Coordinates of C-alpha atoms in Angstrom, one line a residue:
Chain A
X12 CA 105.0 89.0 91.5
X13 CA 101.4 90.0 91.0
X14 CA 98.7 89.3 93.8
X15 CA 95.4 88.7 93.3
X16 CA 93.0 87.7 95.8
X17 CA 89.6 86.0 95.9
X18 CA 86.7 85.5 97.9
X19 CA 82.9 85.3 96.8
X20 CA 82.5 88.8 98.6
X21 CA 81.3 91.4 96.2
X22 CA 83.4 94.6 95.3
X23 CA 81.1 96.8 97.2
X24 CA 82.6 94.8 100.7
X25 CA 85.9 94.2 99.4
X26 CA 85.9 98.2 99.6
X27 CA 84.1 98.7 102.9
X28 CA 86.7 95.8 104.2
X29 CA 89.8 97.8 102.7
X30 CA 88.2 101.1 103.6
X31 CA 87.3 100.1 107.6
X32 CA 89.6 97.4 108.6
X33 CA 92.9 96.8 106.5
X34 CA 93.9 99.9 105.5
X35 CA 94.3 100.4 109.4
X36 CA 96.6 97.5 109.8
X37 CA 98.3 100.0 106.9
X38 CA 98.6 102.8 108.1
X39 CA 96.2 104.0 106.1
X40 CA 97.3 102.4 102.7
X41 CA 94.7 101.1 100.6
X42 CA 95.9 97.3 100.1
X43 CA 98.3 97.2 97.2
X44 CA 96.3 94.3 95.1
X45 CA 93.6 93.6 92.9
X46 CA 90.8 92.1 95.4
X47 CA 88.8 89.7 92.9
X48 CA 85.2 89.0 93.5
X49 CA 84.0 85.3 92.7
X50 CA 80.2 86.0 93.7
X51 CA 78.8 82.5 91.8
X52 CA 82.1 80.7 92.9
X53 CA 82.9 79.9 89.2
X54 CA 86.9 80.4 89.6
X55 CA 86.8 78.6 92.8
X56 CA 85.4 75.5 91.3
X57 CA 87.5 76.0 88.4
X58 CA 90.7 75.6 91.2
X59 CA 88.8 73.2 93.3
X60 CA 88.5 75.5 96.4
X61 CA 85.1 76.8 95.8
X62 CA 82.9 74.6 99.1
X63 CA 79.1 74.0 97.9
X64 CA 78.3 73.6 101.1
X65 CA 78.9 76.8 102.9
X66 CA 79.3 78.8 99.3
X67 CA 82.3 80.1 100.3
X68 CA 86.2 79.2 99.2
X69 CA 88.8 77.7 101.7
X70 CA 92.1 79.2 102.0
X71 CA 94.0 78.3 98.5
X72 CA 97.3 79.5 97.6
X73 CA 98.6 79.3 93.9
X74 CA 101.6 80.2 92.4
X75 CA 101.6 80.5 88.7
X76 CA 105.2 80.9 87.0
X77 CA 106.0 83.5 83.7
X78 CA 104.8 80.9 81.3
X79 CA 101.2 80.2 83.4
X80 CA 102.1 77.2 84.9
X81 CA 101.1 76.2 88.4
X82 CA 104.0 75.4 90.4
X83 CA 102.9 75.1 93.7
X84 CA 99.7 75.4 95.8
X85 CA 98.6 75.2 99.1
X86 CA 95.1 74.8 100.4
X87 CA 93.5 74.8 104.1
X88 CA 90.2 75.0 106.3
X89 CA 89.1 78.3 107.2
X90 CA 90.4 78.6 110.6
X91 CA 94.1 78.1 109.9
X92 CA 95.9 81.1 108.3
X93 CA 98.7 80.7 106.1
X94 CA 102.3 81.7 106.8
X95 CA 103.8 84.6 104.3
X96 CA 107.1 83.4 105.4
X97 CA 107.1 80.1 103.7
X98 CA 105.4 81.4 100.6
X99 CA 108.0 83.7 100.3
X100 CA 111.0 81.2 100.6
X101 CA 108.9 79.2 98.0
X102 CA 108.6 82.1 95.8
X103 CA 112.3 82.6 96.0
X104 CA 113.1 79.0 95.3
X105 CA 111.3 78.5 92.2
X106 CA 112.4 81.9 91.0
X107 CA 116.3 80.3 91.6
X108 CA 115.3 77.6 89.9
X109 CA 114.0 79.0 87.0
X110 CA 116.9 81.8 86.5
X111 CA 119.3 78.5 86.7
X112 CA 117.4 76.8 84.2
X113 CA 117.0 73.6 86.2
X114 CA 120.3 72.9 86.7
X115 CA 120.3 74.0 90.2
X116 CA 117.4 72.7 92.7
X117 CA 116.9 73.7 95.9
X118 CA 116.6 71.2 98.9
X119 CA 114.6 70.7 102.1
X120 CA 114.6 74.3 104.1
X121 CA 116.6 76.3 102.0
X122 CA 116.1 79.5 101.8
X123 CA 118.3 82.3 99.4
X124 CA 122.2 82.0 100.1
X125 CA 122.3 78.5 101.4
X126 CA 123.7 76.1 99.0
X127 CA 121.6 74.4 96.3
X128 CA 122.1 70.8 94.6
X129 CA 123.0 70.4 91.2
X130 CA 121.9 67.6 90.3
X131 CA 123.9 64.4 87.9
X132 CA 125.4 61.2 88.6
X133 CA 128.3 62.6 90.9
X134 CA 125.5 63.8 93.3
X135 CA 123.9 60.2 93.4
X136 CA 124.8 58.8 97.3
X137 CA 126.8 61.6 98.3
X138 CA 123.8 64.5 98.9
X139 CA 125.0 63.7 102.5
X140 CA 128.2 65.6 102.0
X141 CA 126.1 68.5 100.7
X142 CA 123.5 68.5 102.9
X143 CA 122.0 67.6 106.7
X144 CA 119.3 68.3 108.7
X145 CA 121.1 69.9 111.2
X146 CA 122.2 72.9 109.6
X147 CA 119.0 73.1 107.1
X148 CA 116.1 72.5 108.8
X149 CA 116.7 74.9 111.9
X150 CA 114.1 77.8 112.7
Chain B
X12 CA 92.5 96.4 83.9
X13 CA 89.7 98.4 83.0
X14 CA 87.6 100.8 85.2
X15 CA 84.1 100.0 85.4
X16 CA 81.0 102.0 86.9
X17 CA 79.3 100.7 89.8
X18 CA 75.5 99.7 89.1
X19 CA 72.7 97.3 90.3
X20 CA 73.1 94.6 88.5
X21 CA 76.1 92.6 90.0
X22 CA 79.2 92.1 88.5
X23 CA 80.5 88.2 88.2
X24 CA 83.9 86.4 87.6
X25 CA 83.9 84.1 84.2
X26 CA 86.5 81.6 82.8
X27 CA 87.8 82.8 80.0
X28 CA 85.5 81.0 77.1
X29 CA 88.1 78.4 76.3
X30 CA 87.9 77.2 79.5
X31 CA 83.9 77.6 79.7
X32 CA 83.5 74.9 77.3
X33 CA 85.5 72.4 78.9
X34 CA 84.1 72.8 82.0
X35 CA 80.8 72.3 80.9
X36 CA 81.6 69.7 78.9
X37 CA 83.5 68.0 82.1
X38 CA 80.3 68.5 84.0
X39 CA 78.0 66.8 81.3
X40 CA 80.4 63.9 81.6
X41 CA 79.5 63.1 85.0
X42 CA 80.3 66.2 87.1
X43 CA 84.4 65.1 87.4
X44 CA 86.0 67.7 88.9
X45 CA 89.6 68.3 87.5
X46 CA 91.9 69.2 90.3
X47 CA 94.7 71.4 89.6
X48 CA 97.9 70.1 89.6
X49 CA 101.0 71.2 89.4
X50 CA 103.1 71.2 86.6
X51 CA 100.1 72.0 84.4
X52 CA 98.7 75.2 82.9
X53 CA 96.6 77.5 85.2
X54 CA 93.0 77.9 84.3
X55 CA 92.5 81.7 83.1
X56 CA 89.7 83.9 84.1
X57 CA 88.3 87.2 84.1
X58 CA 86.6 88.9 87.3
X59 CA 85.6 92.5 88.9
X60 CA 88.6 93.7 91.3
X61 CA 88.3 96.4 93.5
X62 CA 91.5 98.2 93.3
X63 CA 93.0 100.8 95.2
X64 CA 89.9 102.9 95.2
X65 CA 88.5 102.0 91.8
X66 CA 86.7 99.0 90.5
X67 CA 88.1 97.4 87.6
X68 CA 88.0 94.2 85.8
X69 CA 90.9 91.7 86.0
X70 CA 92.1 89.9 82.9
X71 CA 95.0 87.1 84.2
X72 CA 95.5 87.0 80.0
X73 CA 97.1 90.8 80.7
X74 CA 99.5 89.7 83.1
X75 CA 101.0 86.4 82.0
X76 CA 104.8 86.3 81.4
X77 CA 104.7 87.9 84.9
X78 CA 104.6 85.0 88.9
X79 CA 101.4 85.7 89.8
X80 CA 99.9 84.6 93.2
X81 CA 96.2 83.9 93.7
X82 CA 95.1 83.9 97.3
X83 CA 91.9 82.5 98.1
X84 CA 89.9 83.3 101.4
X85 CA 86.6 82.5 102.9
X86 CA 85.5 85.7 103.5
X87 CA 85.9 89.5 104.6
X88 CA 85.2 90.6 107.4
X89 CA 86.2 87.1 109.1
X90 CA 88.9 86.8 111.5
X91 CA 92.2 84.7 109.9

């Protein structure tokens, strides 16, 4: 998985930021991706996150598979920040996914280990048998 | 990703020209904007990183046939 991330900042703050602030929540460690600058907001317009308004690009999360496809994305306000967790569970699904070649998908809350779906006209009416909320959508 | 020197003038993110054109020609058709959606392929760009103590320039052409994430953010130095 490669990171990229992007804010109109120049590079000359992305370094001061990485130099004074992150790298101490890093012990030190520079951060370990590519911090893009998007000074004119061209790539922000180009994925609908870039706001005229304040010139500045809300909190957009896209995941782009091997073959440059978007699968998912996620976009907030400002003053909500995003949960790693459930990008991460996302990340794993769609990897599943893909190493199965579709014939596996992965239902509400799962996450790696629980049981997937497979999907054909056996499944049709009885996804009850396979799955509930009880055991899947628990915290 | 290649190194580049710091000057004056300031660096800028492009699309990569493909995508140039059709986004200027989207905006002469009446400023539509194309949402992404999903499913559909990712708009490519170029843009000056800074890296683990360099600055370099980022290429999403070099690194397809890899997931990549792009995180957007409102700013440094704010608070989230």
């Amino acid at each position: 998985m490669k990171v990229f991330s992007i804010s109109v900042d120049s590079v000359y703050v992305h370094k001061m930021w990485n130099d004074h602030e992150l790298s101490k929540m890093l012990d030190g460690k520079d951060i370990p991706f590519p911090m893009l600058s998007d000074q004119n907001g061209n790539i922000g317009r180009l994925y609908g996150v870039y706001d005229e308004e304040s010139g500045a690009e809300t909190r957009g999360r896209f995941l782009i598979d091997p073959d440059g496809i978007v699968q998912a994305f996620e976009v907030m306000t400002p003053p909500v920040g995003r949960n790693v967790q459930e990008t991460l569970r996302q990340i794993r699904a769609f990897q599943y996914v893909r190493e199965h070649k579709g014939t596996e998908v992965t239902p509400a809350g799962w996450r790696p280990g629980n049981p997937t779906l497979k999907p054909g006209p056996g499944l049709v009416g009885n996804v009850w048998k396979e799955w509930n909320p009880k055991q899947n959508l628990k915290d | 990703m290649k190194e580049f020197g710091p000057g004056c003038q300031r660096p800028k993110g492009q699309p990569r020209p493909v995508v140039e054109t059709e986004v200027v020609q989207e905006v002469k058709k009446g400023d539509e904007r194309k949402m992404i959606q999903v499913g559909k392929p990712a708009p490519l760009f170029s843009a000056p990183a800074f890296y683990q103590g360099k600055f370099v320039e980022v290429d999403l052409e070099e690194f397809k046939g890899n997931w990549m994430m792009l995180c957007f953010y409102p700013g440094d130095f704010t608070f989230v």
